CSV table of C-alpha atoms in Angstrom, one decimal:
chain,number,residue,atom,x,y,z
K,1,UNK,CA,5.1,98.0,102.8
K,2,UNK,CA,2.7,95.3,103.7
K,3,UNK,CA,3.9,95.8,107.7
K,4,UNK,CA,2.9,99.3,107.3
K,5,UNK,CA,-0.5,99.4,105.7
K,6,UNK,CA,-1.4,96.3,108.8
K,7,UNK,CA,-0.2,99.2,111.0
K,8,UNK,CA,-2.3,101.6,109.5
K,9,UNK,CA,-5.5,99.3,110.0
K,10,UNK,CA,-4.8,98.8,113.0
K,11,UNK,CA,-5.0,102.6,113.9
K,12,UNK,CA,-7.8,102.9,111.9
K,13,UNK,CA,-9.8,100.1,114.0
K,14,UNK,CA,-10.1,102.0,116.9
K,15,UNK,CA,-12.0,104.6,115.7
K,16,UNK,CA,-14.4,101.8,113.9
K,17,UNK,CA,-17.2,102.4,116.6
K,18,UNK,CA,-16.9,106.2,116.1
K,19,UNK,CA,-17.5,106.2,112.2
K,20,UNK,CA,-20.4,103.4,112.5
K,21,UNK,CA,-22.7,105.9,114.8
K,22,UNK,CA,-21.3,108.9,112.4
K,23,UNK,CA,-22.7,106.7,109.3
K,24,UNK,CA,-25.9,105.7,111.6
K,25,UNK,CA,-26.8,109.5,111.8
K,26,UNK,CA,-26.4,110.5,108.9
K,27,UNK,CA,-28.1,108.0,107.2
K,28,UNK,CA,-30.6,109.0,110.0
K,29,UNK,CA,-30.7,112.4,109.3
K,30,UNK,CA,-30.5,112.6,105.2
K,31,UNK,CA,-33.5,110.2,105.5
K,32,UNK,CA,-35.4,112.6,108.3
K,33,UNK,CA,-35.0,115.8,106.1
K,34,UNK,CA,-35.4,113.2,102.3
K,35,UNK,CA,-32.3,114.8,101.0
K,36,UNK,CA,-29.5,112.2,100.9
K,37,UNK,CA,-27.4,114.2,98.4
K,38,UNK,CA,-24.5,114.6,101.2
K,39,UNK,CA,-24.1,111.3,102.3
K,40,UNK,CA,-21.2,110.1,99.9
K,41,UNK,CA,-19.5,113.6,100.2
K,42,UNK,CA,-19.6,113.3,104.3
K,43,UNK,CA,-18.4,109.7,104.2
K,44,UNK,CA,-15.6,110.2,101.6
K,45,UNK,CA,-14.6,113.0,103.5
K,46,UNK,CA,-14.3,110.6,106.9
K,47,UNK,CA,-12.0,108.4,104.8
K,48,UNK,CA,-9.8,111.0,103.7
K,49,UNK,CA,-9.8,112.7,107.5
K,50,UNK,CA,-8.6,109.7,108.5
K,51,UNK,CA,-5.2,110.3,107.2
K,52,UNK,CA,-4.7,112.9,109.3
K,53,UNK,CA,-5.7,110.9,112.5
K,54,UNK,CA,-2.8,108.2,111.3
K,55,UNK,CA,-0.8,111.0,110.8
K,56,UNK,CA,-1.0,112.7,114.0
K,57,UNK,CA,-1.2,109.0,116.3
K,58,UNK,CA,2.4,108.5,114.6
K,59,UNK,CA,3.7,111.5,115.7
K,60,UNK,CA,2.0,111.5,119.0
K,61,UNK,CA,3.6,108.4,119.7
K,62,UNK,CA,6.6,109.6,117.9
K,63,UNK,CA,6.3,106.4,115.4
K,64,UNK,CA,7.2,108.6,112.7
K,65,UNK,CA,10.6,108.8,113.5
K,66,UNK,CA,10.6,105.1,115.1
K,67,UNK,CA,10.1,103.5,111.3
K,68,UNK,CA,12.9,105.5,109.9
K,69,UNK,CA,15.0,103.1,112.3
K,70,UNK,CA,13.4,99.9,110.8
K,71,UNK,CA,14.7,98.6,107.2
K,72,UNK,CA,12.3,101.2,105.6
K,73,UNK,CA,13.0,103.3,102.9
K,74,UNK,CA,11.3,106.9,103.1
K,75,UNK,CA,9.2,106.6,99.5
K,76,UNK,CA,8.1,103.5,101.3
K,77,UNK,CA,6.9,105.0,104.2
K,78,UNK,CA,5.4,107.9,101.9
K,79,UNK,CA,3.8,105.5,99.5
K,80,UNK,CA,1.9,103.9,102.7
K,81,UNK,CA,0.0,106.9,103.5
K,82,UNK,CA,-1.0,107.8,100.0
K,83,UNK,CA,-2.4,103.8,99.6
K,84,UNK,CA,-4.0,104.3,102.8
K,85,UNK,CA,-5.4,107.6,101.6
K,86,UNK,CA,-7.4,106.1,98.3
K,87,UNK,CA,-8.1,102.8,99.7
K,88,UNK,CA,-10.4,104.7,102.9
K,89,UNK,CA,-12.0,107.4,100.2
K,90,UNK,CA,-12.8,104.6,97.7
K,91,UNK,CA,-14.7,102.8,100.8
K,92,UNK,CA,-16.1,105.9,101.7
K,93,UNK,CA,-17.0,106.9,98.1
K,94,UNK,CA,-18.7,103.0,98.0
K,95,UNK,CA,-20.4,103.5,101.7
K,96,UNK,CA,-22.1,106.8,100.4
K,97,UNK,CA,-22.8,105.9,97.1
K,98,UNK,CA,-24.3,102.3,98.7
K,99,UNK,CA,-26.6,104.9,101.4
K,100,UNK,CA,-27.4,107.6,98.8
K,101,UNK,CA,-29.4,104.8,96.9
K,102,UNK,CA,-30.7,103.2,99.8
K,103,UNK,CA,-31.9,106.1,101.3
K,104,UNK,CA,-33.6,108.0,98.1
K,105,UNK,CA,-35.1,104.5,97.4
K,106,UNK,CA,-36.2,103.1,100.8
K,107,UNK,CA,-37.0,106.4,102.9
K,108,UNK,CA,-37.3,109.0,100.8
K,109,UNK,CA,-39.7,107.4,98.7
K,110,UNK,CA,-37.7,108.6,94.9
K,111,UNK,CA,-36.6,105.9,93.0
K,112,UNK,CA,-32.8,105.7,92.9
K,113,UNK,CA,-30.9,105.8,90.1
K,114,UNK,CA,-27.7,103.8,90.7
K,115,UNK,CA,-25.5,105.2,87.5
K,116,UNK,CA,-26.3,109.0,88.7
K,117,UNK,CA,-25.2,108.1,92.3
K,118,UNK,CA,-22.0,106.1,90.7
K,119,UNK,CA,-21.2,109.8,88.9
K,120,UNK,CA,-21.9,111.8,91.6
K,121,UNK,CA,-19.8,109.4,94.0
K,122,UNK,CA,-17.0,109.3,91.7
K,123,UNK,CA,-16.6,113.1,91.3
K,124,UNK,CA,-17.0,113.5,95.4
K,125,UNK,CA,-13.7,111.1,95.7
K,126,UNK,CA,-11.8,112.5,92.5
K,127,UNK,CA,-12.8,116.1,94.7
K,128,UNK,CA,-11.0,114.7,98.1
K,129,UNK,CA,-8.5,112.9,96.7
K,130,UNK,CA,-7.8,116.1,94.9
K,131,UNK,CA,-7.7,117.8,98.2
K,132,UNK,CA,-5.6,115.7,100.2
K,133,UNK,CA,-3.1,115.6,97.6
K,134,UNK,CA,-2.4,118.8,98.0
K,135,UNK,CA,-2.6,118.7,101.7
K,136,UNK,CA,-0.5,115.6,102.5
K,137,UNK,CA,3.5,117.5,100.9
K,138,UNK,CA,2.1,120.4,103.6
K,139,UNK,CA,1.7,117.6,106.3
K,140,UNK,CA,4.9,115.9,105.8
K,141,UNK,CA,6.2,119.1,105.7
K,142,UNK,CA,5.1,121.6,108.6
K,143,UNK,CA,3.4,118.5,110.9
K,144,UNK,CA,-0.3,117.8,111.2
K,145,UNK,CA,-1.9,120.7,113.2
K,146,UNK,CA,-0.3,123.2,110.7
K,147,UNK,CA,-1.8,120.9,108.0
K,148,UNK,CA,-5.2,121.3,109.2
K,149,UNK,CA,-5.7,124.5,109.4
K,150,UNK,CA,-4.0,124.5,105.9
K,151,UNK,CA,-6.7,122.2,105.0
K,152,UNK,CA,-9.6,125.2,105.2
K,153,UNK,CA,-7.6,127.1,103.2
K,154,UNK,CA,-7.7,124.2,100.5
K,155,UNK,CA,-11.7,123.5,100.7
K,156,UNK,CA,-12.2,127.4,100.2
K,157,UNK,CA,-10.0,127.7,97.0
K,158,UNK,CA,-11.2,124.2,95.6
K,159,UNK,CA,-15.6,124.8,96.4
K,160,UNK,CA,-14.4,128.4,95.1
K,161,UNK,CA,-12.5,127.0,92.0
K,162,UNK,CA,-16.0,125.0,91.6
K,163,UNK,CA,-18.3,127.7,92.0
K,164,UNK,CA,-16.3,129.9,89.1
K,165,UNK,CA,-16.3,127.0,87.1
K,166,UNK,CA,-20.4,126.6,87.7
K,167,UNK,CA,-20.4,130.4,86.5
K,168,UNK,CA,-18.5,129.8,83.3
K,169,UNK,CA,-21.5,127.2,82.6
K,170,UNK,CA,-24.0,129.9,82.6
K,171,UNK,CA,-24.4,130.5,85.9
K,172,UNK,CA,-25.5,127.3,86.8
K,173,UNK,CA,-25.6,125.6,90.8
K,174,UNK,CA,-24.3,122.7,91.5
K,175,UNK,CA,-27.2,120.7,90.9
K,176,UNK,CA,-27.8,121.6,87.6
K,177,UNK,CA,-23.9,121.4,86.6
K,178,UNK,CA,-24.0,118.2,87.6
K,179,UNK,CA,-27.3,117.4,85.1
K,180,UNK,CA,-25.4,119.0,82.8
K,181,UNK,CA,-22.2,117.1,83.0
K,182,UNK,CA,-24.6,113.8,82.6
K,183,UNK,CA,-26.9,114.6,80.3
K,184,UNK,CA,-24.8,117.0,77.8
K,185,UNK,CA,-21.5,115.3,77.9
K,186,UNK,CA,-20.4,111.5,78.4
K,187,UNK,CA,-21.1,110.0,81.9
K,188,UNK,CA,-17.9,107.4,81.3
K,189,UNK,CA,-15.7,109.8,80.3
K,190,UNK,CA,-16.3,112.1,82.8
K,191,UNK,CA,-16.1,109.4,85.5
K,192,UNK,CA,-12.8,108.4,83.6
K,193,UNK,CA,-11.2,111.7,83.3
K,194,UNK,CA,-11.8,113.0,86.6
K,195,UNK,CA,-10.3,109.5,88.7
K,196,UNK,CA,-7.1,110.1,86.0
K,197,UNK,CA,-6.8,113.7,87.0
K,198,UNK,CA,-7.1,113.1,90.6
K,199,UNK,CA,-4.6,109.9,90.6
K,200,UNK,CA,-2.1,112.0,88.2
K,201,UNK,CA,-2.2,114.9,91.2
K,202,UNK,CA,-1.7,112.0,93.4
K,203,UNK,CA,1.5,110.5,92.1
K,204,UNK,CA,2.5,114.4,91.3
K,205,UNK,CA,2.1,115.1,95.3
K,206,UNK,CA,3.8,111.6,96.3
K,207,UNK,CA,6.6,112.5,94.3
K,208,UNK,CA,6.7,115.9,96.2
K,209,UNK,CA,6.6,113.9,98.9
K,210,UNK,CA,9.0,112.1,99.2
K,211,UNK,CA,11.5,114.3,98.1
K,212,UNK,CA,10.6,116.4,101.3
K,213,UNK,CA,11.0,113.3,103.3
K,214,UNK,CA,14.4,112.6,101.6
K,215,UNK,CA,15.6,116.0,102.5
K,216,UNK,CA,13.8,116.3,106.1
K,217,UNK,CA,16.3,115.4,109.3
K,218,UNK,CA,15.5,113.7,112.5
């Protein structure tokens, strides 16, 4: 397990240089227009894209079915991806939450509140990890290009999902459901209850997972 989430860094090295200019203009450009309200989302959504570049180097390379010749079980090499899944949105969660702050305080000239960007940045992962969950029994399943497109289908239904829930709150935009969800309700339980529901679809999907590893043939 260890072998494989070194492996997984590894891959995910080369593309350092590419996500440092990606952070660089954004931070750039949420600081030009003084609205830096989609910098966690953009950089939690990096680390959970990132899966599917793993993904698709392995079978590029045709790793995937090189490791299933190594003393590897399959939940193994299942439980690998979905480690390497919440370790890069956490870091992307803590990258944006880290910029939001820096940005609304230093450039934008609003004082930043640090427990408002925590909640926001929390719900942004619990929303990724959420969707990836979902995605990664499709990838394992039909390959990564299938996946992707897939993945569309999965941002429609879940902003859609958000935006009927938004109307059973009176209508409200996402802004002021947010305000809501701080100022009407508890801040710690919401943070608590939405990482518990988006780790419970996790192991759910892993489980899913593996069985369709189990069952798939070389």
């Amino acid at each position: 397990m260890k072998g494989l989430l070194i492996k997984e860094f590894y891959s995910v090295k080369t593309l350092a240089k590419q996500y440092l200019v990606v952070i660089v203009a954004m931070g750039v450009w949420c600081g030009f227009v003084k609205n830096p309200s989609f910098f966690p989302m953009i950089m939690s959504m990096y680390g959970a894209m990132t899966i599917l570049t793993s993904m698709s180097y392995d079978e590029m390379v045709h790793f995937d079915k090189f490791e299933m010749t190594l003393p590897l079980s399959r939940s193994q090499v299942v439980i690998s991806k979905y480690l390497l899944l919440g370790i890069l949105v956490l870091i992307g969660g803590a990258v944006g939450m880290a910029g939001d702050f820096l940005i609304r305080t230093a450039v934008s000239g609003i004082k930043g509140d640090l427990w408002e960007d925590f909640i926001s940045s929390c719900a942004v992962v619990a929303f990724f990890l959420l969707a990836f969950s979902i995605l990664l029994p499709i990838t394992f399943k039909m390959g990564v290009e299938k996946a992707r497109m897939v993945l569309v289908v999965i941002y429609f239904l879940l902003f859609g999902g958000l935006y009927v829930a938004a109307s059973f709150l009176g209508g409200l935009d996402g802004e002021q459901v947010g305000v809501f969800i701080m100022t009407g309700g508890s801040p710690a339980l919401f943070i608590a209850g939405t990482l518990v529901f988006a780790a419970a679809v996790m192991f759910v999907s892993c489980m899913i997972s593996v069985g369709i590893m189990k069952k798939r043939e070389w």
